[in-house]
XYZ file of C-alpha atoms in Angstrom:
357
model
C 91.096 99.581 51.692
C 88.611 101.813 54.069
C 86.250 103.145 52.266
C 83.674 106.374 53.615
C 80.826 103.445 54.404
C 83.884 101.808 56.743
C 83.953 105.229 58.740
C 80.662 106.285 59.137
C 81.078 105.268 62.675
C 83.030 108.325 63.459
C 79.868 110.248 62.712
C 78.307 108.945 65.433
C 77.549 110.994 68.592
C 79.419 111.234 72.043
C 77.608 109.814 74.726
C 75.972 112.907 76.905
C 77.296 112.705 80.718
C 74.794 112.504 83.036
C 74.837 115.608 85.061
C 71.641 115.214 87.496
C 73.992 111.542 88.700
C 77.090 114.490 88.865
C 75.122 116.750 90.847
C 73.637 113.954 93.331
C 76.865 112.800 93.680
C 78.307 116.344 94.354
C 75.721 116.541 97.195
C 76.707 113.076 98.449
C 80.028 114.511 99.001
C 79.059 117.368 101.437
C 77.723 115.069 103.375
C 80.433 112.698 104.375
C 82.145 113.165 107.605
C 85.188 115.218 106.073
C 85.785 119.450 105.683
C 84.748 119.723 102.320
C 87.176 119.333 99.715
C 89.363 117.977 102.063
C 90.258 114.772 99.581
C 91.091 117.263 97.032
C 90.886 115.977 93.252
C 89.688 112.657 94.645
C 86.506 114.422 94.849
C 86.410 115.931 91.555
C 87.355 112.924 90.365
C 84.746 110.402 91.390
C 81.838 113.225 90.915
C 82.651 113.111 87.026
C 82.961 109.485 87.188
C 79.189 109.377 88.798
C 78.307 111.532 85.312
C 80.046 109.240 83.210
C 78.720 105.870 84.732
C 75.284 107.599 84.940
C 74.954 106.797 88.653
C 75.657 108.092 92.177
C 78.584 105.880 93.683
C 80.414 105.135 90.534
C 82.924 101.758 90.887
C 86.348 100.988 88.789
C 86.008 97.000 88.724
C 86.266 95.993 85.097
C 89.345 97.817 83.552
C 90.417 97.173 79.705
C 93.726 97.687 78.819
C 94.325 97.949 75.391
C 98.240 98.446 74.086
C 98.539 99.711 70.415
C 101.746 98.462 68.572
C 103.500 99.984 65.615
C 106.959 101.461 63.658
C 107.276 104.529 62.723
C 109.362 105.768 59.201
C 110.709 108.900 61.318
C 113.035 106.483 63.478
C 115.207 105.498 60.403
C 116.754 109.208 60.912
C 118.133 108.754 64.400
C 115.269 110.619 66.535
C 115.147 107.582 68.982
C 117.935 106.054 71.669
C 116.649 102.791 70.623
C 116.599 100.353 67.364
C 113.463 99.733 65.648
C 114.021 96.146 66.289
C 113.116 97.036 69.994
C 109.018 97.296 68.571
C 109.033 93.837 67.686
C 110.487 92.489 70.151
C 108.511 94.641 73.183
C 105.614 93.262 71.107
C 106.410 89.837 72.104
C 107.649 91.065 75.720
C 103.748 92.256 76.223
C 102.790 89.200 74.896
C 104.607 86.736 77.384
C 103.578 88.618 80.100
C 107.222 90.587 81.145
C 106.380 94.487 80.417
C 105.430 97.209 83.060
C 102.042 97.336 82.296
C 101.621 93.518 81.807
C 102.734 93.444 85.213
C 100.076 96.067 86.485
C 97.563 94.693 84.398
C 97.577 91.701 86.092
C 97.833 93.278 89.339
C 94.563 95.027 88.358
C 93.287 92.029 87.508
C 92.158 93.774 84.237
C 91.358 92.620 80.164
C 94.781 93.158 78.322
C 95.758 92.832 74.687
C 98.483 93.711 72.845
C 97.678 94.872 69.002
C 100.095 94.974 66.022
C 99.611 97.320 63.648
C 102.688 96.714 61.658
C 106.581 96.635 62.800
C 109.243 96.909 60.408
C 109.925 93.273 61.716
C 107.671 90.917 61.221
C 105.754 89.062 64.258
C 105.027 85.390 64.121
C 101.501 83.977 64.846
C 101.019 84.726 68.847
C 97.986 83.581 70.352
C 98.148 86.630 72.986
C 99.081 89.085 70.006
C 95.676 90.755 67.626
C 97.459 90.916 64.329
C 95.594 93.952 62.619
C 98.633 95.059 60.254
C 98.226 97.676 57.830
C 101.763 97.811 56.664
C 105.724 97.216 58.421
C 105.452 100.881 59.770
C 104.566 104.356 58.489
C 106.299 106.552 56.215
C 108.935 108.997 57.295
C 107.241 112.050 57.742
C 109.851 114.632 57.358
C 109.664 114.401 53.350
C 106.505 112.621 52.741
C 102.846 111.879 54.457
C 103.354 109.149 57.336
C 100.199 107.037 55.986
C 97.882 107.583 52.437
C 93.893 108.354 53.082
C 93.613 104.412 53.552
C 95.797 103.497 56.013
C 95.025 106.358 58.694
C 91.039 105.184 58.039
C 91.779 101.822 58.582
C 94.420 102.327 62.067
C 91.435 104.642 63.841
C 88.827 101.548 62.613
C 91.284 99.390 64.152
C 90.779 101.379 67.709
C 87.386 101.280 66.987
C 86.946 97.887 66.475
C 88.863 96.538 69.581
C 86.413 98.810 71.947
C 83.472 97.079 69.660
C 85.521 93.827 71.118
C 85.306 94.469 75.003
C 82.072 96.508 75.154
C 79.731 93.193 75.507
C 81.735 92.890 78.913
C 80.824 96.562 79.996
C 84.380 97.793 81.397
C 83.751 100.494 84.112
C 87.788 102.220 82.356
C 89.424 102.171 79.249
C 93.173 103.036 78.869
C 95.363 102.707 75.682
C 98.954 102.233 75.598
C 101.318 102.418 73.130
C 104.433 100.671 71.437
C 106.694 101.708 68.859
C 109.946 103.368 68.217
C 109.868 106.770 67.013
C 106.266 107.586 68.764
C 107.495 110.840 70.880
C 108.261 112.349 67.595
C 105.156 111.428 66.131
C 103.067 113.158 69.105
C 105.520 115.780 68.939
C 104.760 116.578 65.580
C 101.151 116.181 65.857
C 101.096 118.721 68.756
C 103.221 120.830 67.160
C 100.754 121.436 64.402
C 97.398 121.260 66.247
C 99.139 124.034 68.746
C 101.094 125.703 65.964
C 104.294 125.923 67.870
C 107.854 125.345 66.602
C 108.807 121.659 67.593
C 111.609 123.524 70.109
C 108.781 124.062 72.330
C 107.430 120.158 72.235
C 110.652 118.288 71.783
C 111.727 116.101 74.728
C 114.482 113.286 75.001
C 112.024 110.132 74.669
C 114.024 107.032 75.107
C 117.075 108.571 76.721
C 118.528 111.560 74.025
C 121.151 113.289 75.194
C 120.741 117.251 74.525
C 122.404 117.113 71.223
C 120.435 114.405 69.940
C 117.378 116.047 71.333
C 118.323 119.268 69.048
C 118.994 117.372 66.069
C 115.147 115.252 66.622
C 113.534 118.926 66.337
C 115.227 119.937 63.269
C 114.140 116.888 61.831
C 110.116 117.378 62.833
C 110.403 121.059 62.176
C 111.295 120.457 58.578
C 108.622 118.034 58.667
C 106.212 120.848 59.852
C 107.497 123.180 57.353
C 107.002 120.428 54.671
C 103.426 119.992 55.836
C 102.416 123.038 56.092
C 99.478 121.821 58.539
C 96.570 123.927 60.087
C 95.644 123.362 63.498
C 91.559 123.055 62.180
C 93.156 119.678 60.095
C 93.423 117.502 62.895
C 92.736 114.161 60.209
C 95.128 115.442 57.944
C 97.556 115.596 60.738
C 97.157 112.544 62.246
C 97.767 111.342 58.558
C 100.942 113.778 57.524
C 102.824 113.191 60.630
C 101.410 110.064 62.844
C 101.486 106.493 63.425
C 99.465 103.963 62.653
C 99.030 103.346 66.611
C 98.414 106.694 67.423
C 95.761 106.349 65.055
C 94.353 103.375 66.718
C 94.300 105.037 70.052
C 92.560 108.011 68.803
C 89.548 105.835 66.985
C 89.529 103.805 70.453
C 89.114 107.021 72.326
C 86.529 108.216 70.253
C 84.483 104.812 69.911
C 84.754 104.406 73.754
C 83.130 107.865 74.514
C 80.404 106.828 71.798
C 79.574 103.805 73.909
C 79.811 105.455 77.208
C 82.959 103.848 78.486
C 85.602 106.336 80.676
C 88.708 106.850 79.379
C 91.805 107.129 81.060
C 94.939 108.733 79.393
C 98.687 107.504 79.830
C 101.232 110.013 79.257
C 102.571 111.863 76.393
C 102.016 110.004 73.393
C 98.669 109.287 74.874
C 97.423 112.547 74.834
C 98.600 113.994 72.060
C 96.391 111.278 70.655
C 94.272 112.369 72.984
C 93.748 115.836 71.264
C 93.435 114.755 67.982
C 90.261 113.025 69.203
C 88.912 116.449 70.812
C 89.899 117.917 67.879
C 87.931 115.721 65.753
C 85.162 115.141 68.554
C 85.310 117.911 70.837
C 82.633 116.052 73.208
C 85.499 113.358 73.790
C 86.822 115.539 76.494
C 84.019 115.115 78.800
C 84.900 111.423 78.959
C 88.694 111.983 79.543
C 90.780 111.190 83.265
C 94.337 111.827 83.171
C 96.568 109.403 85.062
C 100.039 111.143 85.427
C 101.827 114.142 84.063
C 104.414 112.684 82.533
C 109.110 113.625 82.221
C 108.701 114.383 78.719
C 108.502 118.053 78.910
C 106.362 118.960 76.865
C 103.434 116.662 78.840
C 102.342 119.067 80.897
C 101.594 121.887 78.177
C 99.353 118.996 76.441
C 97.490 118.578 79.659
C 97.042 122.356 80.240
C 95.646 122.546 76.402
C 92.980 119.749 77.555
C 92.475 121.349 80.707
C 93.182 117.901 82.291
C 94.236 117.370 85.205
C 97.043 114.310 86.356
C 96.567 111.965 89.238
C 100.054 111.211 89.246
C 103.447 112.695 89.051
C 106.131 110.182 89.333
C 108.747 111.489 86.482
C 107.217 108.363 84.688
C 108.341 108.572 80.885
C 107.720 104.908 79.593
C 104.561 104.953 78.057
C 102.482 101.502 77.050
C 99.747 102.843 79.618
C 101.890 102.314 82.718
C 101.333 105.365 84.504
C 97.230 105.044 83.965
C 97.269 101.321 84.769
C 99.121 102.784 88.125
C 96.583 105.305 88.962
C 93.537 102.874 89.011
C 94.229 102.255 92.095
C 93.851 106.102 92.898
C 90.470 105.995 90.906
C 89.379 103.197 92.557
C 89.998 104.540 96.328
C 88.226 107.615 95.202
C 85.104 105.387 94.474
C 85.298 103.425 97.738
C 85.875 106.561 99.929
C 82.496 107.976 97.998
C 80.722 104.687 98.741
C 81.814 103.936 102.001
C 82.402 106.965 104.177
C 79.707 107.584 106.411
C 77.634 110.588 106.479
C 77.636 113.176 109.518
C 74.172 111.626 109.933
C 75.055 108.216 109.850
C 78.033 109.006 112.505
C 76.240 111.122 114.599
C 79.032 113.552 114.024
C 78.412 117.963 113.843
C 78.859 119.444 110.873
C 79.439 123.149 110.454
C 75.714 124.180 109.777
C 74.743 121.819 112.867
C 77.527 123.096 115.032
C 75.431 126.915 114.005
């Protein structure tokens, strides 16, 4: 059982971005032998990784990519296309390798783990699998809390602890995916109340719902919401009413990886509606945020605009486990080498517009 020692951690500060390495870098830019702000949000993007990395010509080698596994109570009601065998067993599909974001992960040549937090089927021993369960899935939320006090303390330790893990090897990016059936009405729910809109508006099809099903998955979060009665300043208490347990786990990761000065780079829905439970609770989080794709699920892009983030990507992606981040390293890391390795109008004895006056 966590206990308030076990979270004092949270309490901890956000890492300050280094804005005299933004501005440098900022300056770098005007000098390469391009119109200015001709690479568009590749520029924005590598200037706030120079403030994050707390130097000039930032660089995306060591990526961590960290999926978060779990079941979710809700699912038992029919809000998913899917069985919640299908945890489990995607569990063991990370594990061996076969998954979309295994397969970019590799590609990327990055650190990957998979983490169980509990499915309502039980894993065997996996030497590729972190076994951190707290119980065989949450609660259902629509007539009781998801987790107790306990269990929502001891999933965001669980983030936590796996960026305590991989911090001795310094990764330049953090993403966290996710696994488990019933998750899109999780984040629904949770950005339903921090926004303090009716689920309508934040209600998408997740695994494949057909518009009927879709309409019957609101009901079932709005009478969660009305059961709840949740304020939008209880972002804890949400997480805890009307998460999961790896939602949990990717907020505490968020907010331990912007303590330790690591970037963080969001997936897609479910992502950043754990996203903003971190700002919520750590409003400095945000500073340390990239966004790697607006995702299908429609409500994605109303999360974004509420973080004022903006996506790399837009591929009608809607799978989740960190697969649209994973694919937009490659974006972040062109960014870097473009910064890096572009010569100056100096260095290429090319006019700019002030020498050209």
């Amino acid at each position: 059982m966590s206990t308030d020692a076990d979270m004092q951690w949270l309490d901890q500060p956000i890492k300050p971005i280094c804005k005299q390495s933004m501005q440098t870098a900022a300056q770098h830019q005007t000098q390469l032998t391009k119109p200015l702000g001709a690479l568009g949000e590749l520029e924005t993007v590598v200037v706030r990784l120079a403030g994050m990395q707390g130097r000039v010509k930032p660089d995306i080698d060591g990526v961590q990519i960290s999926v978060f596994a779990a079941d979710h109570g809700i699912a038992a009601s029919g809000v998913s296309a899917y069985p919640q065998e299908v945890t489990a067993q995607m569990v063991m599909n990370f594990a061996m390798g076969g998954a979309a974001v295994s397969v970019l992960a590799r590609h990327l040549q990055a650190e990957f783990e998979v983490v169980n937090l509990g499915t309502l089927t039980e894993l065997p021993p996996h030497d590729a699998v972190v076994s951190r369960v707290i119980a065989a899935g949450t609660l259902d939320f629509s007539s009781e809390a998801a987790m107790s006090d306990a269990q929502v303390h001891q999933a965001l330790a669980v983030g936590c602890e796996r960026i305590d893990a991989c911090a001795e090897k310094h990764p330049d990016l953090f993403i966290a995916g996710e696994m488990g059936i019933g998750n899109t009405s999780a984040a629904s729910a949770i950005a339903a109340a921090l926004l303090q809109l009716p689920a309508a508006q934040l209600v998408g099809p997740g695994t494949g719902l057909d518009p009927e099903q879709v309409a019957l998955k609101a009901a079932r979060i709005q009478q969660a919401l009305d059961f709840h009665t949740l304020r939008a300043d209880q972002p804890l208490e949400i997480l805890r009413c009307v998460g999961g347990f790896e939602i949990a786990a990717m907020t505490g990761a968020y907010i331990r990886a912007t303590q330790q000065g690591i970037p963080v780079l969001i997936d897609g829905f479910i992502s950043t509606a754990a996203a903003m439970v971190a700002v919520a609770l750590k409003p400095d989080v945000k500073d340390w945020l990239l966004y790697g794709h607006c995702s299908e699920e429609p409500a994605h892009r109303l999360l974004l605009d509420h973080l004022e983030g903006t996506p790399l990507l837009s591929l009608g992606m809607r799978l989740g486990e960190g697969s649209g981040a994973a694919l937009a390293v490659d974006i972040l890391r062109s960014a870097c080498r473009l910064h890096a390795e572009m010569a100056t109008f100096a260095d290429a004895g090319v006019s700019d517009k002030e020498t050209e006056a």
